[in-house]
């Protein structure tokens, strides 16, 4: 499980840390930096997959000419934080992850030099892996190695051949970072028939028919899938059918008890989104870390709490970890206490160029206010933003202790 992410000089973060739990929720206004956090996770995941920096940042074309790895958004000129206007993309950034694995606290960190204009590209300045505060591997590159360090794969993904103990630590750290999946369920892609054999969903929810077919091959998992699916949609679902077309591709039909059959082509967008999320977290290979962009997208508010309940139950089992961004305050109203403790707000003031990341539970009195006022009201009324502005803008935090509710626009109705 990833326990924290720290970013320095990355996109709109000067030096910020995100704390993570089994289920982490990231809230924040438009353009506050939620997806920039996803970009940072993708960057680190790319290192775990063994790509070079140029491939991670700029994208990698695989065999057959298809894009195997999408570039990081804004690559290459807008990875490094622009502090005062533009800096032409030149500079350095730092990213680190803490992971809990096999009873050990492990850390991976790297500093990257970026100089796209001069043709020098990207360079790993330092790379460090630690287990329980003891170094596994540390690397500092010199100026002379600039060219070399562009071509080499970062050490995280390179086995330590002559040191089995450190190799075991490195490979556990690397596996955790490799196990991240970035899912943005897209109904258009989920309607496509799948190629037989694909048992894990693609980044946009592709291969839904075969993933569901493999879940249904196990009676218990099929039952779990059907019961959640029935709860989430108004359908009286009996099961699924997976007919093959003449070219061998697998299609999806949803069968209802009244005998009606609905193909994926005419299933509603929300139905497919539910199925995409259920398929991701219930499939045979489900394990590791899932990042869902805007989990509430296209989901009716009265079904959102069920989706939240499903994710909270799945993550509580300890096999999967979920991180999601959301705009929907309803999600915060229904989450359990553990999820609340792992919810962070990304905040950017109109007058600051940088964003800050804060656990919402640390905000002035929010734990208590959540119970007495209802968090949904606090969010829709702009309380969260006011609280962030107050706590970040005023260096004299003593004011917070003495503030009463009226200072926060919290008059009783
Ligand atoms: N290199 C950079 N330096 C400074 N700020 C940057 C940099 N790159 C991106 N940004 C800022 O990050 C913003 C985009 O952030 P992001 O896409 O993460 O927003 P978001 O919270 O996901 O918003 P939405 O809810 O609309 O999806 C840009 O508008 C820009 O202000
Ligand atoms: Mg976004």
Tab-separated table of C-alpha atoms and ligand atoms in Angstrom:
chain	number	residue	atom	x	y	z
A	1	UNK	CA	0.000	0.000	0.000
A	2	UNK	CA	1.235	3.480	-0.825
A	3	UNK	CA	1.161	5.606	2.326
A	4	UNK	CA	2.333	8.978	1.001
A	5	UNK	CA	3.390	10.941	-2.063
A	6	UNK	CA	5.652	13.971	-1.854
A	7	UNK	CA	6.169	16.403	-4.720
A	8	UNK	CA	8.590	19.297	-4.995
A	9	UNK	CA	8.572	21.721	-7.895
A	10	UNK	CA	6.260	19.392	-9.846
A	11	UNK	CA	3.594	21.209	-11.882
A	12	UNK	CA	1.724	23.515	-9.478
A	13	UNK	CA	3.157	22.050	-6.256
A	14	UNK	CA	6.105	23.782	-4.578
A	15	UNK	CA	6.486	21.179	-1.825
A	16	UNK	CA	3.405	19.191	-0.887
A	17	UNK	CA	2.620	15.773	0.573
A	18	UNK	CA	-0.468	13.643	0.057
A	19	UNK	CA	-1.192	11.064	2.783
A	20	UNK	CA	-2.928	7.914	1.581
A	21	UNK	CA	-5.090	5.215	3.122
A	22	UNK	CA	-6.843	2.116	1.761
A	23	UNK	CA	-9.294	4.466	0.031
A	24	UNK	CA	-8.070	8.010	-0.626
A	25	UNK	CA	-10.332	10.763	-1.916
A	26	UNK	CA	-8.980	13.978	-3.414
A	27	UNK	CA	-11.339	16.946	-3.626
A	28	UNK	CA	-10.712	20.406	-5.018
A	29	UNK	CA	-11.982	23.024	-7.428
A	30	UNK	CA	-11.320	22.972	-11.175
A	31	UNK	CA	-7.657	23.556	-12.043
A	32	UNK	CA	-6.583	23.112	-8.418
A	33	UNK	CA	-4.191	20.255	-9.255
A	34	UNK	CA	-6.078	16.982	-8.685
A	35	UNK	CA	-5.110	15.562	-12.056
A	36	UNK	CA	-1.561	16.865	-11.578
A	37	UNK	CA	-1.383	14.435	-8.644
A	38	UNK	CA	-2.463	11.679	-11.004
A	39	UNK	CA	0.275	12.769	-13.414
A	40	UNK	CA	2.814	12.441	-10.600
A	41	UNK	CA	1.632	8.910	-9.798
A	42	UNK	CA	1.816	8.064	-13.501
A	43	UNK	CA	5.338	9.428	-13.693
A	44	UNK	CA	6.459	7.203	-10.790
A	45	UNK	CA	4.535	4.238	-12.190
A	46	UNK	CA	6.393	4.716	-15.490
A	47	UNK	CA	9.684	4.397	-13.586
A	48	UNK	CA	8.403	1.179	-11.994
A	49	UNK	CA	7.565	-0.155	-15.466
A	50	UNK	CA	11.163	0.261	-16.482
A	51	UNK	CA	10.839	3.017	-19.082
A	52	UNK	CA	13.470	5.698	-19.622
A	53	UNK	CA	12.649	9.240	-18.518
A	54	UNK	CA	12.218	10.363	-22.118
A	55	UNK	CA	9.663	7.577	-22.664
A	56	UNK	CA	7.807	8.242	-19.417
A	57	UNK	CA	7.512	11.970	-20.006
A	58	UNK	CA	7.232	11.974	-23.799
A	59	UNK	CA	5.351	8.710	-24.441
A	60	UNK	CA	6.383	5.333	-25.833
A	61	UNK	CA	5.318	3.705	-29.061
A	62	UNK	CA	5.234	-0.082	-28.781
A	63	UNK	CA	5.443	-2.899	-31.295
A	64	UNK	CA	2.955	-2.417	-34.110
A	65	UNK	CA	3.157	1.362	-33.860
A	66	UNK	CA	0.530	1.648	-31.112
A	67	UNK	CA	0.997	4.008	-28.209
A	68	UNK	CA	2.139	1.766	-25.355
A	69	UNK	CA	2.469	4.595	-22.851
A	70	UNK	CA	0.812	7.999	-23.070
A	71	UNK	CA	2.988	11.057	-22.411
A	72	UNK	CA	2.615	12.928	-19.139
A	73	UNK	CA	0.196	15.831	-19.706
A	74	UNK	CA	1.999	19.039	-20.504
A	75	UNK	CA	5.176	17.187	-21.527
A	76	UNK	CA	7.879	18.232	-21.832
A	77	UNK	CA	7.692	21.976	-21.101
A	78	UNK	CA	5.181	22.004	-18.256
A	79	UNK	CA	6.362	19.257	-15.911
A	80	UNK	CA	8.575	21.526	-13.848
A	81	UNK	CA	6.705	24.091	-11.794
A	82	UNK	CA	6.397	27.493	-13.427
A	83	UNK	CA	6.913	29.863	-10.539
A	84	UNK	CA	7.021	33.361	-12.033
A	85	UNK	CA	5.419	33.068	-15.426
A	86	UNK	CA	7.182	30.703	-17.798
A	87	UNK	CA	10.619	29.193	-17.241
A	88	UNK	CA	10.655	27.448	-20.632
A	89	UNK	CA	10.252	24.127	-18.922
A	90	UNK	CA	13.818	24.126	-17.565
A	91	UNK	CA	14.541	23.110	-13.996
A	92	UNK	CA	14.368	20.225	-11.554
A	93	UNK	CA	11.566	18.401	-9.787
A	94	UNK	CA	11.449	15.791	-7.073
A	95	UNK	CA	8.917	13.022	-6.412
A	96	UNK	CA	8.825	10.381	-3.725
A	97	UNK	CA	6.548	7.609	-2.581
A	98	UNK	CA	6.340	5.768	0.725
A	99	UNK	CA	5.081	2.222	0.575
A	100	UNK	CA	4.191	-0.305	3.275
A	101	UNK	CA	5.141	-3.782	2.097
A	102	UNK	CA	5.842	-7.063	3.916
A	103	UNK	CA	5.887	-5.285	7.286
A	104	UNK	CA	8.496	-2.767	6.122
A	105	UNK	CA	8.213	0.960	5.411
A	106	UNK	CA	9.847	1.556	2.072
A	107	UNK	CA	10.580	4.768	0.220
A	108	UNK	CA	11.430	5.588	-3.349
A	109	UNK	CA	12.516	9.067	-4.361
A	110	UNK	CA	14.023	10.695	-7.384
A	111	UNK	CA	15.078	14.137	-8.552
A	112	UNK	CA	14.849	14.873	-12.251
A	113	UNK	CA	16.550	17.582	-14.294
A	114	UNK	CA	14.531	18.830	-17.271
A	115	UNK	CA	15.978	20.866	-20.115
A	116	UNK	CA	13.896	20.122	-23.195
A	117	UNK	CA	14.801	23.181	-25.289
A	118	UNK	CA	18.554	22.554	-25.322
A	119	UNK	CA	18.051	19.021	-26.569
A	120	UNK	CA	19.404	17.644	-23.335
A	121	UNK	CA	16.049	16.233	-22.403
A	122	UNK	CA	15.668	14.657	-19.023
A	123	UNK	CA	18.151	13.402	-16.500
A	124	UNK	CA	17.900	11.499	-13.242
A	125	UNK	CA	19.855	13.626	-10.784
A	126	UNK	CA	19.369	11.360	-7.785
A	127	UNK	CA	17.522	8.164	-7.072
A	128	UNK	CA	17.104	6.601	-3.646
A	129	UNK	CA	15.412	3.472	-2.305
A	130	UNK	CA	15.086	2.863	1.418
A	131	UNK	CA	13.695	0.090	3.638
A	132	UNK	CA	12.942	1.040	7.234
A	133	UNK	CA	15.229	4.081	6.822
A	134	UNK	CA	18.168	1.944	5.627
A	135	UNK	CA	19.363	2.543	2.062
A	136	UNK	CA	18.749	-0.200	-0.506
A	137	UNK	CA	20.214	1.723	-3.436
A	138	UNK	CA	21.299	5.347	-3.741
A	139	UNK	CA	22.483	7.058	-6.898
A	140	UNK	CA	23.699	10.561	-7.674
A	141	UNK	CA	24.575	11.337	-11.276
A	142	UNK	CA	27.317	13.707	-12.276
A	143	UNK	CA	27.266	16.312	-15.022
A	144	UNK	CA	29.398	14.041	-17.245
A	145	UNK	CA	26.785	11.337	-17.070
A	146	UNK	CA	24.075	13.557	-18.545
A	147	UNK	CA	23.867	11.686	-21.839
A	148	UNK	CA	24.228	8.294	-20.211
A	149	UNK	CA	21.475	8.981	-17.707
A	150	UNK	CA	19.040	9.807	-20.485
A	151	UNK	CA	19.327	6.355	-21.963
A	152	UNK	CA	19.504	4.227	-18.879
A	153	UNK	CA	16.431	2.849	-17.122
A	154	UNK	CA	16.045	4.128	-13.563
A	155	UNK	CA	17.456	1.786	-10.900
A	156	UNK	CA	14.018	1.051	-9.393
A	157	UNK	CA	13.267	-1.370	-12.237
A	158	UNK	CA	16.761	-2.884	-12.483
A	159	UNK	CA	17.337	-6.139	-10.528
A	160	UNK	CA	20.238	-6.204	-8.053
A	161	UNK	CA	21.788	-9.420	-9.239
A	162	UNK	CA	24.347	-10.088	-6.510
A	163	UNK	CA	22.439	-9.105	-3.412
A	164	UNK	CA	19.370	-11.282	-2.722
A	165	UNK	CA	18.240	-9.415	0.413
A	166	UNK	CA	18.327	-5.966	-1.141
A	167	UNK	CA	16.938	-7.419	-4.361
A	168	UNK	CA	13.933	-8.731	-2.442
A	169	UNK	CA	13.363	-5.238	-1.007
A	170	UNK	CA	13.843	-3.521	-4.363
A	171	UNK	CA	11.505	-5.888	-6.137
A	172	UNK	CA	8.761	-5.458	-3.512
A	173	UNK	CA	9.056	-1.675	-3.743
A	174	UNK	CA	9.042	-1.835	-7.545
A	175	UNK	CA	6.058	-4.240	-7.633
A	176	UNK	CA	3.983	-1.908	-5.460
A	177	UNK	CA	4.701	1.016	-7.801
A	178	UNK	CA	4.162	-1.191	-10.865
A	179	UNK	CA	0.806	-2.381	-9.535
A	180	UNK	CA	-0.796	1.047	-10.036
A	181	UNK	CA	-3.616	1.174	-12.575
A	182	UNK	CA	-5.108	4.378	-13.949
A	183	UNK	CA	-8.716	3.898	-14.913
A	184	UNK	CA	-10.958	6.363	-16.643
A	185	UNK	CA	-13.989	4.245	-17.584
A	186	UNK	CA	-15.241	5.423	-20.965
A	187	UNK	CA	-18.634	4.082	-22.121
A	188	UNK	CA	-17.512	4.356	-25.754
A	189	UNK	CA	-14.560	2.039	-25.139
A	190	UNK	CA	-16.592	-0.303	-22.922
A	191	UNK	CA	-19.088	-0.874	-25.728
A	192	UNK	CA	-16.343	-2.327	-27.925
A	193	UNK	CA	-16.235	-6.124	-28.199
A	194	UNK	CA	-13.124	-7.657	-26.670
A	195	UNK	CA	-10.432	-9.958	-27.883
A	196	UNK	CA	-10.632	-13.369	-26.134
A	197	UNK	CA	-8.154	-13.855	-23.301
A	198	UNK	CA	-8.140	-10.334	-21.847
A	199	UNK	CA	-9.029	-10.756	-18.160
A	200	UNK	CA	-8.071	-7.292	-16.865
A	201	UNK	CA	-9.752	-4.074	-18.030
A	202	UNK	CA	-7.853	-1.541	-20.113
A	203	UNK	CA	-7.266	2.030	-18.920
A	204	UNK	CA	-10.551	3.176	-20.473
A	205	UNK	CA	-12.495	0.088	-19.413
A	206	UNK	CA	-11.841	-1.834	-22.645
A	207	UNK	CA	-12.297	-5.623	-22.706
A	208	UNK	CA	-15.367	-5.401	-20.499
A	209	UNK	CA	-17.002	-8.532	-22.049
A	210	UNK	CA	-14.069	-10.878	-21.397
A	211	UNK	CA	-13.324	-9.412	-17.955
A	212	UNK	CA	-16.955	-9.984	-16.917
A	213	UNK	CA	-16.889	-13.442	-18.496
A	214	UNK	CA	-13.884	-14.420	-16.392
A	215	UNK	CA	-15.525	-13.046	-13.226
A	216	UNK	CA	-18.678	-15.067	-14.019
A	217	UNK	CA	-16.621	-18.264	-14.344
A	218	UNK	CA	-16.334	-18.233	-10.539
A	219	UNK	CA	-19.738	-18.722	-8.882
A	220	UNK	CA	-18.963	-16.624	-5.767
A	221	UNK	CA	-17.509	-13.717	-7.693
A	222	UNK	CA	-20.401	-13.838	-10.157
A	223	UNK	CA	-22.859	-13.617	-7.255
A	224	UNK	CA	-21.004	-10.618	-5.777
A	225	UNK	CA	-20.914	-8.908	-9.174
A	226	UNK	CA	-24.638	-9.487	-9.796
A	227	UNK	CA	-25.772	-8.374	-6.368
A	228	UNK	CA	-23.808	-5.096	-6.558
A	229	UNK	CA	-24.878	-4.523	-10.133
A	230	UNK	CA	-28.540	-4.982	-9.195
A	231	UNK	CA	-28.172	-2.570	-6.285
A	232	UNK	CA	-26.522	0.041	-8.461
A	233	UNK	CA	-28.968	-0.040	-11.369
A	234	UNK	CA	-32.771	-0.322	-11.580
A	235	UNK	CA	-32.388	-3.517	-13.659
A	236	UNK	CA	-33.636	-6.902	-12.519
A	237	UNK	CA	-30.502	-8.587	-13.798
A	238	UNK	CA	-30.313	-12.330	-14.212
A	239	UNK	CA	-26.880	-12.575	-15.718
A	240	UNK	CA	-24.693	-11.845	-18.698
A	241	UNK	CA	-24.168	-13.481	-22.070
A	242	UNK	CA	-20.970	-13.356	-24.056
A	243	UNK	CA	-21.644	-14.323	-27.694
A	244	UNK	CA	-18.769	-14.537	-30.207
A	245	UNK	CA	-19.030	-12.923	-33.643
A	246	UNK	CA	-17.618	-14.598	-36.787
A	247	UNK	CA	-14.244	-12.907	-36.230
A	248	UNK	CA	-14.053	-14.387	-32.701
A	249	UNK	CA	-14.562	-11.124	-30.830
A	250	UNK	CA	-16.581	-11.316	-27.620
A	251	UNK	CA	-19.717	-9.187	-27.131
A	252	UNK	CA	-21.655	-8.379	-23.987
A	253	UNK	CA	-25.384	-8.778	-23.343
A	254	UNK	CA	-27.095	-8.093	-20.021
A	255	UNK	CA	-30.072	-10.413	-19.430
A	256	UNK	CA	-32.992	-9.439	-17.235
A	257	UNK	CA	-35.480	-11.738	-15.470
A	258	UNK	CA	-38.291	-10.469	-17.673
A	259	UNK	CA	-36.475	-12.049	-20.625
A	260	UNK	CA	-35.157	-8.784	-22.039
A	261	UNK	CA	-31.608	-8.737	-23.345
A	262	UNK	CA	-29.672	-5.482	-23.595
A	263	UNK	CA	-26.435	-5.330	-25.544
A	264	UNK	CA	-23.503	-3.193	-24.391
A	265	UNK	CA	-24.235	-1.022	-27.428
A	266	UNK	CA	-27.528	0.152	-25.984
A	267	UNK	CA	-26.742	-0.092	-22.243
A	268	UNK	CA	-26.721	3.314	-20.560
A	269	UNK	CA	-23.474	5.172	-19.923
A	270	UNK	CA	-23.964	4.985	-16.141
A	271	UNK	CA	-24.622	1.226	-16.312
A	272	UNK	CA	-21.363	0.734	-18.182
A	273	UNK	CA	-19.433	2.938	-15.771
A	274	UNK	CA	-20.683	0.851	-12.838
A	275	UNK	CA	-19.763	-2.324	-14.635
A	276	UNK	CA	-16.315	-0.916	-15.443
A	277	UNK	CA	-15.606	-0.127	-11.785
A	278	UNK	CA	-17.052	-3.443	-10.549
A	279	UNK	CA	-15.067	-5.342	-13.176
A	280	UNK	CA	-11.851	-3.564	-12.214
A	281	UNK	CA	-12.153	-4.337	-8.508
A	282	UNK	CA	-13.645	-7.844	-8.750
A	283	UNK	CA	-11.563	-9.373	-11.533
A	284	UNK	CA	-9.254	-12.273	-10.850
A	285	UNK	CA	-6.128	-10.170	-11.087
A	286	UNK	CA	-7.575	-7.310	-9.008
A	287	UNK	CA	-4.883	-6.297	-6.594
A	288	UNK	CA	-2.691	-3.286	-6.188
A	289	UNK	CA	-3.551	0.343	-6.545
A	290	UNK	CA	-6.325	1.857	-8.663
A	291	UNK	CA	-6.532	5.536	-9.522
A	292	UNK	CA	-9.992	6.533	-10.754
A	293	UNK	CA	-10.394	10.023	-12.202
A	294	UNK	CA	-13.663	11.606	-11.039
A	295	UNK	CA	-15.365	8.470	-9.777
A	296	UNK	CA	-18.721	10.258	-9.568
A	297	UNK	CA	-18.681	11.102	-13.275
A	298	UNK	CA	-22.030	10.167	-14.845
A	299	UNK	CA	-23.317	8.493	-11.672
A	300	UNK	CA	-26.629	9.632	-10.185
A	301	UNK	CA	-26.216	10.999	-6.625
A	302	UNK	CA	-28.669	8.460	-5.196
A	303	UNK	CA	-26.453	5.620	-6.419
A	304	UNK	CA	-23.176	7.223	-5.474
A	305	UNK	CA	-23.343	6.117	-1.850
A	306	UNK	CA	-23.606	2.494	-2.987
A	307	UNK	CA	-20.539	2.869	-5.141
A	308	UNK	CA	-18.739	4.410	-2.187
A	309	UNK	CA	-19.890	1.531	0.024
A	310	UNK	CA	-18.638	-0.984	-2.546
A	311	UNK	CA	-15.187	0.639	-2.728
A	312	UNK	CA	-14.949	0.982	1.054
A	313	UNK	CA	-15.745	-2.739	1.464
A	314	UNK	CA	-13.328	-3.844	-1.262
A	315	UNK	CA	-10.453	-1.718	0.031
A	316	UNK	CA	-11.092	-2.808	3.652
A	317	UNK	CA	-10.120	-6.362	2.614
A	318	UNK	CA	-6.576	-5.083	2.134
A	319	UNK	CA	-5.943	-6.411	-1.368
A	320	UNK	CA	-6.744	-3.295	-3.345
A	321	UNK	CA	-6.069	0.350	-2.645
A	322	UNK	CA	-8.163	3.023	-4.379
A	323	UNK	CA	-7.387	6.673	-4.998
A	324	UNK	CA	-9.985	8.893	-6.613
A	325	UNK	CA	-10.648	12.513	-7.429
A	326	UNK	CA	-14.151	13.953	-7.131
A	327	UNK	CA	-16.149	17.151	-7.440
A	328	UNK	CA	-19.186	15.737	-5.727
A	329	UNK	CA	-19.750	16.876	-2.113
A	330	UNK	CA	-22.257	14.046	-1.654
A	331	UNK	CA	-19.348	11.610	-1.631
A	332	UNK	CA	-17.977	13.350	1.449
A	333	UNK	CA	-21.328	13.200	3.185
A	334	UNK	CA	-21.592	9.419	2.923
A	335	UNK	CA	-18.034	8.266	3.428
A	336	UNK	CA	-17.116	6.305	6.543
A	337	UNK	CA	-14.738	7.660	9.205
A	338	UNK	CA	-11.687	5.860	7.803
A	339	UNK	CA	-12.227	7.318	4.312
A	340	UNK	CA	-12.830	10.759	5.850
A	341	UNK	CA	-9.425	10.526	7.554
A	342	UNK	CA	-7.858	9.854	4.119
A	343	UNK	CA	-9.573	12.624	2.211
A	344	UNK	CA	-7.474	15.584	1.136
A	345	UNK	CA	-8.332	18.891	-0.422
A	346	UNK	CA	-6.194	20.477	-3.125
A	347	UNK	CA	-6.507	24.201	-2.898
A	348	UNK	CA	-5.269	27.057	-5.014
A	349	UNK	CA	-6.027	30.587	-4.026
A	350	UNK	CA	-6.870	33.028	-6.790
A	351	UNK	CA	-3.724	35.015	-5.965
A	352	UNK	CA	-1.275	32.136	-5.505
A	353	UNK	CA	0.172	30.234	-8.383
A	354	UNK	CA	0.902	27.124	-6.304
A	355	UNK	CA	-1.516	24.657	-4.780
A	356	UNK	CA	-1.473	23.080	-1.333
A	357	UNK	CA	-2.689	19.606	-0.307
A	358	UNK	CA	-4.230	19.213	3.156
A	359	UNK	CA	-6.123	16.350	4.838
A	360	UNK	CA	-9.625	17.736	5.364
A	361	UNK	CA	-9.695	16.242	8.864
A	362	UNK	CA	-6.900	18.677	9.836
A	363	UNK	CA	-9.002	21.690	8.935
A	364	UNK	CA	-10.397	23.800	11.700
A	365	UNK	CA	-12.825	21.719	13.736
A	366	UNK	CA	-13.994	19.774	10.696
A	367	UNK	CA	-14.320	16.423	12.473
A	368	UNK	CA	-16.902	17.900	14.843
A	369	UNK	CA	-18.552	20.148	12.259
A	370	UNK	CA	-19.000	17.148	9.969
A	371	UNK	CA	-21.244	15.556	12.572
A	372	UNK	CA	-23.164	18.646	13.640
A	373	UNK	CA	-23.587	20.494	10.332
A	374	UNK	CA	-23.206	17.865	7.636
A	375	UNK	CA	-20.154	18.067	5.429
A	376	UNK	CA	-22.143	18.455	2.239
A	377	UNK	CA	-23.414	21.815	3.444
A	378	UNK	CA	-19.894	22.876	4.440
A	379	UNK	CA	-18.665	22.166	0.947
A	380	UNK	CA	-21.465	23.621	-1.109
A	381	UNK	CA	-21.423	26.792	1.010
A	382	UNK	CA	-17.729	27.358	0.233
A	383	UNK	CA	-16.698	26.738	3.854
A	384	UNK	CA	-13.848	24.441	2.829
A	385	UNK	CA	-12.281	27.117	0.620
A	386	UNK	CA	-12.690	29.751	3.350
A	387	UNK	CA	-11.074	27.435	5.871
A	388	UNK	CA	-8.137	26.767	3.534
A	389	UNK	CA	-7.684	30.450	2.779
A	390	UNK	CA	-7.706	31.270	6.463
A	391	UNK	CA	-5.324	28.536	7.543
A	392	UNK	CA	-2.878	28.964	4.636
A	393	UNK	CA	-3.047	32.725	4.270
A	394	UNK	CA	-2.523	33.631	7.885
A	395	UNK	CA	0.869	32.576	9.228
A	396	UNK	CA	-0.327	33.299	12.788
A	397	UNK	CA	-2.252	30.078	13.269
A	398	UNK	CA	-3.138	31.070	16.878
A	399	UNK	CA	-6.100	32.873	15.341
A	400	UNK	CA	-7.581	29.534	14.422
A	401	UNK	CA	-7.859	28.346	17.986
A	402	UNK	CA	-9.799	31.391	19.096
A	403	UNK	CA	-12.079	31.642	16.069
A	404	UNK	CA	-15.735	31.010	16.663
A	405	UNK	CA	-18.205	29.734	14.132
A	406	UNK	CA	-19.312	33.190	12.993
A	407	UNK	CA	-15.804	33.900	11.713
A	408	UNK	CA	-16.348	31.092	9.248
A	409	UNK	CA	-19.708	32.162	7.932
A	410	UNK	CA	-21.217	29.447	10.108
A	411	UNK	CA	-24.253	31.260	11.494
A	412	UNK	CA	-26.942	28.935	12.733
A	413	UNK	CA	-29.920	28.739	10.431
B	1	LIG	N1	4.250	23.360	-14.785
B	1	LIG	C1	3.264	23.976	-14.143
B	1	LIG	N2	3.536	24.997	-13.286
B	1	LIG	C2	2.555	25.613	-12.605
B	1	LIG	N3	1.251	25.303	-12.708
B	1	LIG	C3	0.926	24.320	-13.551
B	1	LIG	C4	1.895	23.591	-14.296
B	1	LIG	N4	1.258	22.660	-15.036
B	1	LIG	C5	-0.053	22.798	-14.768
B	1	LIG	N5	-0.246	23.789	-13.865
B	1	LIG	C6	-1.536	24.244	-13.297
B	1	LIG	O1	-2.338	23.127	-13.053
B	1	LIG	C7	-3.648	23.386	-13.590
B	1	LIG	C8	-4.290	22.097	-14.025
B	1	LIG	O2	-4.452	21.275	-12.890
B	1	LIG	P1	-5.284	19.938	-12.950
B	1	LIG	O3	-5.493	19.498	-14.332
B	1	LIG	O4	-4.620	19.002	-12.010
B	1	LIG	O5	-6.659	20.439	-12.328
B	1	LIG	P2	-7.820	19.571	-11.693
B	1	LIG	O6	-7.849	19.845	-10.229
B	1	LIG	O7	-7.725	18.168	-12.138
B	1	LIG	O8	-9.077	20.291	-12.347
B	1	LIG	P3	-10.426	19.682	-12.963
B	1	LIG	O9	-11.301	19.433	-11.785
B	1	LIG	O10	-10.924	20.788	-13.801
B	1	LIG	O11	-10.083	18.461	-13.736
B	1	LIG	C9	-3.424	24.315	-14.759
B	1	LIG	O12	-4.547	25.111	-14.977
B	1	LIG	C10	-2.259	25.141	-14.290
B	1	LIG	O13	-2.736	26.239	-13.568
B	2	LIG	MG1	-8.759	16.991	-13.475
